[in-house]
Coordinates of C-alpha atoms in Angstrom, one line a residue:
M1 CA -22.5 11.1 79.4
N2 CA -25.0 12.8 76.9
S3 CA -22.3 15.5 75.7
N4 CA -20.0 12.4 75.1
N5 CA -22.6 10.3 73.4
R6 CA -23.3 13.5 70.6
Q7 CA -19.8 14.5 70.8
F8 CA -18.9 10.6 69.9
N9 CA -21.6 10.6 67.0
I10 CA -20.5 13.6 64.8
S11 CA -16.9 12.7 65.3
R12 CA -19.2 9.2 63.9
R13 CA -20.5 11.0 61.2
N14 CA -17.7 13.4 60.3
S15 CA -15.4 9.5 59.5
L16 CA -18.3 7.9 57.5
K17 CA -18.4 11.0 55.5
F18 CA -14.1 11.3 55.4
V19 CA -14.8 7.5 53.7
A20 CA -17.2 7.7 51.5
G21 CA -15.3 11.2 49.8
A22 CA -12.1 9.3 49.7
I23 CA -14.1 6.1 48.8
G24 CA -15.8 8.8 46.0
T25 CA -12.6 10.3 44.9
G26 CA -10.8 6.7 43.9
I27 CA -13.3 5.7 41.9
L28 CA -13.4 8.9 39.7
A29 CA -9.4 8.6 40.0
A30 CA -9.8 4.9 38.9
R31 CA -11.5 5.3 35.8
A32 CA -9.7 9.0 35.4
G33 CA -7.1 6.4 35.1
A34 CA -8.5 3.8 33.4
E35 CA -9.8 6.2 30.3
L36 CA -5.9 7.6 30.4
A37 CA -4.9 3.9 29.7
A38 CA -7.0 2.2 27.2
P39 CA -6.3 1.8 23.9
E40 CA -6.9 4.1 21.1
P41 CA -9.5 3.2 19.0
A42 CA -9.2 1.6 16.3
I43 CA -5.7 -0.1 15.2
A44 CA -5.6 2.0 11.8
Q45 CA -7.9 3.5 9.7
N46 CA -7.1 1.4 6.7
N47 CA -11.1 0.9 6.1
V48 CA -11.3 4.3 3.8
T49 CA -11.8 4.9 0.2
P50 CA -8.4 6.0 -1.8
Q51 CA -9.1 9.4 -1.9
Q52 CA -10.3 9.8 1.6
A53 CA -6.7 8.3 2.7
L54 CA -4.7 11.3 0.7
Q55 CA -6.3 13.5 1.9
M56 CA -5.5 12.2 5.5
L57 CA -2.3 12.5 4.4
I58 CA -3.4 16.7 3.1
D59 CA -4.1 17.0 5.9
G60 CA -1.7 16.4 8.3
N61 CA 1.2 17.3 6.4
Q62 CA -1.7 21.1 6.6
R63 CA -1.7 20.8 10.5
F64 CA 2.0 20.4 10.5
V65 CA 2.9 23.5 8.3
N66 CA 1.0 24.7 9.9
N67 CA 2.5 24.3 13.5
M68 CA -1.4 22.7 14.6
R69 CA -0.1 19.2 14.7
Q70 CA -2.6 16.9 17.0
N71 CA 0.0 13.9 17.2
P72 CA -2.2 11.4 17.1
N73 CA -2.0 7.2 17.6
Q74 CA 2.1 8.5 19.4
T75 CA 1.1 6.4 22.8
L76 CA 2.9 3.7 24.6
A77 CA -1.3 1.7 23.8
R78 CA -1.5 2.4 20.3
V79 CA 2.4 1.0 20.6
T80 CA 0.6 -2.0 22.4
Q81 CA -2.5 -2.0 20.1
V82 CA -0.6 -2.5 16.6
A83 CA 1.6 -5.2 18.2
P84 CA -0.4 -8.1 16.9
S85 CA -0.7 -7.1 13.2
Q86 CA -0.6 -3.7 11.7
A87 CA -3.2 -2.5 8.6
P88 CA -1.4 1.2 7.5
F89 CA -3.6 3.2 5.5
A90 CA -1.3 4.5 3.3
A91 CA 2.4 3.3 2.1
I92 CA 5.6 6.1 1.4
L93 CA 7.8 6.4 -1.5
G94 CA 10.5 8.7 0.0
C95 CA 14.6 9.7 0.7
A96 CA 16.5 8.8 3.4
D97 CA 17.3 12.3 4.0
S98 CA 17.5 13.2 7.8
R99 CA 15.2 16.1 6.8
F100 CA 11.9 13.6 5.6
P101 CA 10.4 12.2 8.6
A102 CA 7.5 10.5 7.1
E103 CA 5.2 10.3 9.7
I104 CA 6.5 13.8 11.8
L105 CA 5.6 16.1 8.7
F106 CA 2.3 13.8 8.2
D107 CA 1.1 14.1 12.1
R108 CA 0.9 10.6 11.7
G109 CA 2.1 7.5 14.2
V110 CA 2.6 4.3 15.2
G111 CA 0.5 1.6 12.9
D112 CA -0.7 4.7 10.7
I113 CA 2.5 4.8 7.5
F114 CA 3.5 1.8 5.3
V115 CA 7.3 3.8 5.0
C116 CA 10.0 3.2 2.8
R117 CA 13.5 4.9 2.7
V118 CA 15.8 4.8 -0.3
A119 CA 18.4 7.5 -1.1
G120 CA 16.8 9.0 -3.8
N121 CA 13.5 7.9 -3.3
V122 CA 14.0 4.7 -6.3
T123 CA 12.2 1.5 -7.9
T124 CA 14.3 -1.0 -6.3
P125 CA 13.4 -4.8 -6.3
E126 CA 13.3 -5.0 -2.7
E127 CA 11.0 -1.5 -2.3
K128 CA 8.4 -2.7 -5.5
G129 CA 8.5 -5.8 -3.3
S130 CA 7.8 -4.2 -0.5
L131 CA 5.2 -2.3 -1.1
E132 CA 3.2 -4.8 -2.9
F133 CA 3.1 -5.8 0.6
G134 CA 2.4 -3.5 2.5
T135 CA -0.5 -2.7 -0.4
L136 CA -2.1 -5.6 -0.9
V137 CA -1.8 -7.6 1.9
L138 CA -1.5 -4.7 4.9
G139 CA -4.4 -3.4 3.1
A140 CA -3.3 0.2 2.4
K141 CA -5.0 2.6 -0.2
V142 CA -2.7 5.4 -0.8
L143 CA 1.1 5.0 -3.0
V144 CA 3.3 8.6 -2.7
V145 CA 6.5 8.9 -4.5
I146 CA 8.0 11.6 -2.7
G147 CA 11.1 13.8 -3.2
H148 CA 12.1 16.3 -1.7
E149 CA 14.1 19.7 -2.7
N150 CA 17.7 19.8 -3.3
C151 CA 17.9 16.0 -3.5
G152 CA 21.7 15.6 -3.0
A153 CA 21.3 11.8 -5.3
V154 CA 19.2 13.7 -7.6
K155 CA 22.6 16.4 -8.0
A156 CA 24.8 13.9 -8.2
A157 CA 23.2 12.7 -10.8
I158 CA 23.3 15.5 -13.0
E159 CA 26.6 16.1 -12.3
G160 CA 28.0 13.1 -13.4
G161 CA 30.8 11.1 -12.9
E162 CA 32.6 8.4 -10.5
L163 CA 30.7 7.1 -7.3
P164 CA 32.8 5.2 -4.6
G165 CA 30.7 1.7 -3.3
Q166 CA 26.9 1.4 -4.9
I167 CA 25.8 5.2 -4.5
G168 CA 26.6 5.0 -8.5
S169 CA 23.8 2.6 -8.7
L170 CA 20.8 4.8 -7.3
T171 CA 22.3 8.1 -9.5
Q172 CA 22.2 5.7 -12.8
A173 CA 18.5 4.2 -12.1
I174 CA 17.4 8.1 -11.1
K175 CA 19.5 9.6 -15.0
P176 CA 16.9 8.2 -17.3
A177 CA 14.7 10.8 -15.3
V178 CA 17.6 13.6 -15.7
E179 CA 17.6 12.8 -18.6
S180 CA 14.2 13.9 -19.1
S181 CA 14.0 17.2 -18.0
K182 CA 17.2 18.4 -19.1
N183 CA 15.3 20.9 -21.0
Q184 CA 12.7 22.1 -19.3
P185 CA 12.8 26.3 -18.2
G186 CA 12.9 26.8 -14.1
D187 CA 15.3 25.0 -11.4
K188 CA 16.6 22.4 -13.2
V189 CA 17.4 20.1 -9.7
A190 CA 13.9 21.2 -8.6
N191 CA 12.7 19.7 -12.0
A192 CA 14.8 16.5 -12.1
V193 CA 13.4 15.6 -8.8
K194 CA 9.9 15.6 -9.5
A195 CA 10.7 13.7 -13.4
N196 CA 12.3 11.1 -10.9
V197 CA 9.2 10.9 -8.8
R198 CA 7.8 10.5 -12.1
L199 CA 9.9 7.5 -13.6
Q200 CA 9.7 5.7 -10.3
A201 CA 6.0 5.3 -9.9
S202 CA 5.7 4.6 -14.0
R203 CA 7.9 1.8 -12.2
L204 CA 6.2 0.6 -9.6
K205 CA 2.4 0.7 -11.9
D206 CA 4.9 -1.4 -13.4
S207 CA 3.9 -4.2 -11.2
P208 CA 1.6 -6.7 -12.3
V209 CA 0.5 -6.7 -7.9
I210 CA 0.3 -2.4 -8.3
S211 CA -1.6 -1.7 -10.7
G212 CA -4.3 -4.8 -10.2
L213 CA -4.8 -2.6 -7.6
I214 CA -4.8 0.5 -9.6
Q215 CA -7.4 -1.2 -11.9
E216 CA -9.5 -2.7 -8.9
G217 CA -10.6 0.8 -7.3
K218 CA -8.7 -0.5 -4.3
L219 CA -5.1 1.9 -4.5
I220 CA -4.6 5.7 -5.9
V221 CA -0.6 6.7 -7.1
K222 CA 0.3 10.0 -6.1
G223 CA 4.3 12.3 -6.8
G224 CA 4.9 14.3 -4.0
Y225 CA 7.4 17.2 -4.0
Y226 CA 8.7 18.0 -0.7
D227 CA 9.4 21.3 0.0
L228 CA 12.7 21.1 2.6
D229 CA 12.0 25.7 3.6
T230 CA 8.3 25.1 4.5
A231 CA 7.9 21.3 5.3
A232 CA 4.6 21.8 2.7
V233 CA 4.4 19.0 0.0
E234 CA 3.1 19.3 -3.2
F235 CA 0.8 16.2 -4.8
F236 CA 0.6 16.0 -8.5
D237 CA -0.3 12.7 -10.7
I238 CA 1.2 10.0 -12.3
P239 CA 0.3 9.2 -15.8

């Protein structure tokens, strides 16, 4: 009887230890799962200064170029988090070229950048209105117009000639930049691309909404040139 009782007590203690261990493991697993499923902090980073917002783009592009991406705000939790509202820290007018996926090249994620893309990164009334919304209403602190190496729309504007459909409306919007850069030394396409960036950015700055934000110190407007070979973005000032 005593031997049987001892065996029963030992088995009972082992069972309790097993149950306690299982409960503890379950609690740890639940906590870990909760941490993984928790929303990422901060809906967006537009509570920064315009210069800080620009630096975030610069840093993100450098991470991409150096193959050190952090891939922030790219989870399903982030998607759920920003579903009710958005507050991007930056706005971009870029080319529709498939080789310029802005969020990837700046190592950002969902809800971070308000992006308008159109061939030749031209400023149409619709693009201007969209970017007025992105800056005034949504609060983006930096607005960047970005052209890229060997832009097809700029090349077409340089070559001239008749184009089908509405394609010609794009080249017409770019032609003043081509004219202003044609006597510059160096690569004529690169020169025209950068001149076009300045032209389209100046058209955005003509907006009373955007110019008002600049005067209040709430927004800066920059130009950018994207190198297709290196993925690096060169930023420059817009007069």
